[in-house]
PDB file of C-alpha atoms in Angstrom:
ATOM      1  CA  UNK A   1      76.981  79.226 115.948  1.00 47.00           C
ATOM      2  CA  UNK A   2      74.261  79.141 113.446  1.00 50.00           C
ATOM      3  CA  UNK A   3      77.080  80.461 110.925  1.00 57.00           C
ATOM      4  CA  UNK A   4      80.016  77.852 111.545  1.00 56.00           C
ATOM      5  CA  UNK A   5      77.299  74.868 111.651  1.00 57.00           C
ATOM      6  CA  UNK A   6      75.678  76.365 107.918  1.00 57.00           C
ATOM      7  CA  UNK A   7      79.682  76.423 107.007  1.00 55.00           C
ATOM      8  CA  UNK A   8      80.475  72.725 107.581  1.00 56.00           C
ATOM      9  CA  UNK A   9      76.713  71.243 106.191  1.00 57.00           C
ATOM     10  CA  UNK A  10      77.928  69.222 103.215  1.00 56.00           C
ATOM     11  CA  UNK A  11      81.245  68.969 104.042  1.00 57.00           C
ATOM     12  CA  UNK A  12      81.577  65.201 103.540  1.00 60.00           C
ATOM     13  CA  UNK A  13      81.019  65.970  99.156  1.00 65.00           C
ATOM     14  CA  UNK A  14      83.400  69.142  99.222  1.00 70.00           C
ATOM     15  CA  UNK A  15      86.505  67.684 101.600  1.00 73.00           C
ATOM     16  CA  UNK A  16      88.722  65.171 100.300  1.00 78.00           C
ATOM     17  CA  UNK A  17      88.727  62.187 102.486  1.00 76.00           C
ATOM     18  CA  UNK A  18      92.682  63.005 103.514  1.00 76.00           C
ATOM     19  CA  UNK A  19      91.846  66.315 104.549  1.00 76.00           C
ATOM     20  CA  UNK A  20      89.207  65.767 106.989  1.00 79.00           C
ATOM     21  CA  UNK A  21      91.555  66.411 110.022  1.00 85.00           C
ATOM     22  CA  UNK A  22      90.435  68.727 112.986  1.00 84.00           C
ATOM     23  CA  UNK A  23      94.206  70.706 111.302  1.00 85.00           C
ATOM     24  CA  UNK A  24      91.998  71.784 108.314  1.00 83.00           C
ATOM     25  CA  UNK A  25      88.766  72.639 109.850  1.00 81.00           C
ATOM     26  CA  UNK A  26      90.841  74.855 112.368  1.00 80.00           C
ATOM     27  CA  UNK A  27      92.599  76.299 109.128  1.00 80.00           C
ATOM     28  CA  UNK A  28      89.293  76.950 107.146  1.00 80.00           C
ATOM     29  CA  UNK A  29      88.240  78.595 110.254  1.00 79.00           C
ATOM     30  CA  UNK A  30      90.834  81.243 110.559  1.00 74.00           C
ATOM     31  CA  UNK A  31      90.675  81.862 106.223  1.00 74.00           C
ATOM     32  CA  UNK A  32      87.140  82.184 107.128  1.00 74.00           C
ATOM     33  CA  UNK A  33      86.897  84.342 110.592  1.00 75.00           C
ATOM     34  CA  UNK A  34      90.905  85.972 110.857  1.00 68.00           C
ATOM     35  CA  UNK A  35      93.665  85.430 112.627  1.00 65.00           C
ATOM     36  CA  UNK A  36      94.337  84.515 116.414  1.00 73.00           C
ATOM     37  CA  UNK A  37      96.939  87.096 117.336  1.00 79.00           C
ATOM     38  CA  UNK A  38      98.146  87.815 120.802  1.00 84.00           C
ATOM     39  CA  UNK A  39      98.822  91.878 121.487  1.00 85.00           C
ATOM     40  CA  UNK A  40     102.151  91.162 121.062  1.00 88.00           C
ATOM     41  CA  UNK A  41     101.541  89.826 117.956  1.00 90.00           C
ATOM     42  CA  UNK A  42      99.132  92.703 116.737  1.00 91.00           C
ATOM     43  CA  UNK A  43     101.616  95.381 118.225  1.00 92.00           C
ATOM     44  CA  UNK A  44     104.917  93.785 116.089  1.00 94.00           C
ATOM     45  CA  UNK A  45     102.659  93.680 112.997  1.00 93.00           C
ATOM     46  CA  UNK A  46     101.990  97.397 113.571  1.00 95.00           C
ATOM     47  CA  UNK A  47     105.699  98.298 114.067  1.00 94.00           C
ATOM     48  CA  UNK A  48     106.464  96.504 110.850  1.00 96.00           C
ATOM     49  CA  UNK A  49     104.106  98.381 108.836  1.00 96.00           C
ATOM     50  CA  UNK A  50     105.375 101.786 107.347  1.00 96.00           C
ATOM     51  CA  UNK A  51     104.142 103.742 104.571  1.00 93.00           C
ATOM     52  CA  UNK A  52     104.759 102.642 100.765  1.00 91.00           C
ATOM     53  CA  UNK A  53     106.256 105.292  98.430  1.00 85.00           C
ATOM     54  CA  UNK A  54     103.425 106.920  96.310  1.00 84.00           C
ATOM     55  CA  UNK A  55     101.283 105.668  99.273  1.00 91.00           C
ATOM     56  CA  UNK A  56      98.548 108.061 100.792  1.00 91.00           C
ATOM     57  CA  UNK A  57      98.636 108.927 103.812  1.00 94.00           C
ATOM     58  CA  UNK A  58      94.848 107.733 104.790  1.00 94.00           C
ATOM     59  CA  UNK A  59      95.659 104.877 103.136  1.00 95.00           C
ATOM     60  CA  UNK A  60      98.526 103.831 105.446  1.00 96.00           C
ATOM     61  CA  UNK A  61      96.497 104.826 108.361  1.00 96.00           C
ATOM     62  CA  UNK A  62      93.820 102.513 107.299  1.00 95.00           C
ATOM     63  CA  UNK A  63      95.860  99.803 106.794  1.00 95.00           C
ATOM     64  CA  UNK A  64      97.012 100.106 110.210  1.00 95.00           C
ATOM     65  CA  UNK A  65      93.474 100.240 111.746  1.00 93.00           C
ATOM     66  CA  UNK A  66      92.899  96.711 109.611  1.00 91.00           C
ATOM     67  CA  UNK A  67      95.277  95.656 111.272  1.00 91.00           C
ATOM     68  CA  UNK A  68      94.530  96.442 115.108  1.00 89.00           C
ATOM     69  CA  UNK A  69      90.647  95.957 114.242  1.00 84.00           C
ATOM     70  CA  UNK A  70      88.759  93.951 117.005  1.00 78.00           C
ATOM     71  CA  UNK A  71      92.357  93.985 119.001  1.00 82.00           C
ATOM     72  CA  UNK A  72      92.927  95.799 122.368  1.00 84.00           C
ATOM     73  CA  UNK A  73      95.197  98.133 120.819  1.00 87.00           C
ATOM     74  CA  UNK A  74      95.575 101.918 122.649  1.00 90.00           C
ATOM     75  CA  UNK A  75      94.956 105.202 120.411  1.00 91.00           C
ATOM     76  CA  UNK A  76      98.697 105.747 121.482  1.00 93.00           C
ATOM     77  CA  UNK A  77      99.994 102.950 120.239  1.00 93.00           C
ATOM     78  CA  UNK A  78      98.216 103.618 116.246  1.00 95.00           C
ATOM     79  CA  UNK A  79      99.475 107.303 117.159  1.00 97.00           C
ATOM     80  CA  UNK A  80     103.067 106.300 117.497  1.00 96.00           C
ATOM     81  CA  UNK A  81     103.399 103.524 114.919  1.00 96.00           C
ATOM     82  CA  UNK A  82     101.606 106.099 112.298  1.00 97.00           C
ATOM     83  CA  UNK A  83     104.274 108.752 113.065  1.00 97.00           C
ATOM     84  CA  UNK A  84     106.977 106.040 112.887  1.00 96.00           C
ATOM     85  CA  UNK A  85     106.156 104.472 109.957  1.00 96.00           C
ATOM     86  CA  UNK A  86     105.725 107.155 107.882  1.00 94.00           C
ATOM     87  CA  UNK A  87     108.471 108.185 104.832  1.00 89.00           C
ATOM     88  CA  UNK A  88     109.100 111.878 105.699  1.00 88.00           C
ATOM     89  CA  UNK A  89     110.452 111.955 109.586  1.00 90.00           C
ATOM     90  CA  UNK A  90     110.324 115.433 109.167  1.00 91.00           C
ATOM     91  CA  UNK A  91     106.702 115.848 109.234  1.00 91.00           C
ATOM     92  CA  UNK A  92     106.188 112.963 111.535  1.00 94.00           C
ATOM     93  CA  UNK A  93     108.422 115.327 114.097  1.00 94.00           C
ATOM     94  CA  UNK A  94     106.332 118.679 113.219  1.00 93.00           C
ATOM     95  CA  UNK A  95     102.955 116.341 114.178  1.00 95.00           C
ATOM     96  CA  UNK A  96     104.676 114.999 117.372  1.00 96.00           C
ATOM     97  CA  UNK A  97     104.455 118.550 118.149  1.00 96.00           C
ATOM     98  CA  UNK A  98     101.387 119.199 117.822  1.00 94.00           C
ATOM     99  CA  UNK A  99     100.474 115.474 120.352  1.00 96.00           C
ATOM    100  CA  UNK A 100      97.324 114.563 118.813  1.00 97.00           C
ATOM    101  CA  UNK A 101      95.589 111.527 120.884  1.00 96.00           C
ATOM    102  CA  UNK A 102      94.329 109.281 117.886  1.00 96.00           C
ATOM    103  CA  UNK A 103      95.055 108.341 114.523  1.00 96.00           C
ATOM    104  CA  UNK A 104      92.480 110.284 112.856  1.00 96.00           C
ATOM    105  CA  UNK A 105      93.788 113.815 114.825  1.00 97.00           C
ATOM    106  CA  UNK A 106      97.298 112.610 114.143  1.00 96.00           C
ATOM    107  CA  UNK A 107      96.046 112.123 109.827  1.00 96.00           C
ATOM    108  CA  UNK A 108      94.537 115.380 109.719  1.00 95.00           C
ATOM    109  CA  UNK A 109      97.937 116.886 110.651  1.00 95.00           C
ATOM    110  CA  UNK A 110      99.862 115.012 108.602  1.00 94.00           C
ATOM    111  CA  UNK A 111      97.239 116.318 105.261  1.00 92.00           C
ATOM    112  CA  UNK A 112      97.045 119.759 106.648  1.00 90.00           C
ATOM    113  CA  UNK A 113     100.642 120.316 107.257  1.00 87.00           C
ATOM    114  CA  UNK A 114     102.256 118.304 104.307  1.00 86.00           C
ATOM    115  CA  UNK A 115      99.184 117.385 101.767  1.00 84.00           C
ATOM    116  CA  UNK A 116      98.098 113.733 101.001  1.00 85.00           C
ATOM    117  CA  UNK A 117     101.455 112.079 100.570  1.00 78.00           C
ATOM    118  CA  UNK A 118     102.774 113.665 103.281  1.00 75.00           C
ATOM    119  CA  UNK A 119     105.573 114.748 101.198  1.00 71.00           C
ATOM    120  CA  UNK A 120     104.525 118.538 101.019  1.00 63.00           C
ATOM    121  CA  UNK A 121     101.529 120.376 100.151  1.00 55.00           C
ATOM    122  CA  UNK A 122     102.160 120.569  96.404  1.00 57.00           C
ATOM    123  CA  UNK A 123     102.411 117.026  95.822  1.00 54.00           C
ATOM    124  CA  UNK A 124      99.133 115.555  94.555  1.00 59.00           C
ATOM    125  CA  UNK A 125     100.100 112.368  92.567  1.00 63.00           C
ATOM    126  CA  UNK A 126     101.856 109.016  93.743  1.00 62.00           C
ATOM    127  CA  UNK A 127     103.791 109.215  91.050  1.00 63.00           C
ATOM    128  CA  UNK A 128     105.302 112.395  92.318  1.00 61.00           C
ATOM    129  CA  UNK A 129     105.243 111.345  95.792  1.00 63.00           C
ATOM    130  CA  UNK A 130     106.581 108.122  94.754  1.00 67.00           C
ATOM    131  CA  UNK A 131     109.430 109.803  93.172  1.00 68.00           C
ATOM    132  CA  UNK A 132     110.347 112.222  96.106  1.00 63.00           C
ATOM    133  CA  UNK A 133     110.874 109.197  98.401  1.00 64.00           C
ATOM    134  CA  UNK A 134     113.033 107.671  96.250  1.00 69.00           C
ATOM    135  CA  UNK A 135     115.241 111.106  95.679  1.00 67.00           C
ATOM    136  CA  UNK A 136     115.589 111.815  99.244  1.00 61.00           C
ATOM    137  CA  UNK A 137     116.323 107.927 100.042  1.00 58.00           C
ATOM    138  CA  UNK A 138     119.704 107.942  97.252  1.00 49.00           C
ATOM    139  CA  UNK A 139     120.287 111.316  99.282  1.00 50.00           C
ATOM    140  CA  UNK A 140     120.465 109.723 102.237  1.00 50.00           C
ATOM    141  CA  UNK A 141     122.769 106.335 101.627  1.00 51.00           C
TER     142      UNK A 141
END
């Protein structure tokens, strides 16, 4: 409490007059403290997330734990939408095999099967990667 009271002490010099509506406290609040998402919310978030071209694949796992963090999301759920959202459905099928139970088991398989891209072992630069995805995307209109 000690936090949102220090927030608001002067408010009355940095707040134009018009603004001073319970609306733009409740939005400096949520800029300030995050979002009020239901699990619903969090889990379609999730789904719409899927890995960038040239993207790592840590990197896309992280971005999916930003987006669950502090939520009641299950290890299942990260699992799942990791594996779905990823570029190459062919490694995302060889890890399904392999059932790990969290995101960073289902990672690790991902690097140690098909390197940091998740586009194969010998691929070590987005560009690269980047390029791949986009070959085997024309390939398959």
């Amino acid at each position: 409490m000690l936090s949102a009271s220090g927030s608001f002490t002067g408010i009355g010099e940095e707040i134009a007059a018009a603004d001073r509506t319970l609306e733009y406290i409740a939005m400096r609040l949520r800029q300030k403290y995050g979002r009020r998402e239901n699990t619903w919310q969090i889990q379609e978030r999730l789904t719409k997330r899927v890995q960038q071209p040239g993207e790592r694949i840590d990197a896309f796992a992280d971005s999916l734990t930003n987006i669950g963090f502090g939520k009641r999301v299950a290890a299942e759920s990260f699992v799942e939408t990791f594996l779905n959202g990823l570029n190459n459905q062919i490694t995302a099928a060889q890890v399904r095999i392999i059932a790990p139970r969290t995101l960073e088991e289902a990672v690790r398989a991902v690097i140690d099967t098909c390197g940091e891209y998740g586009e194969g072992r010998k691929v070590t630069d987005w560009k690269v990667a980047k390029q791949l995805y986009r070959t085997t995307q024309h390939w398959a209109k």
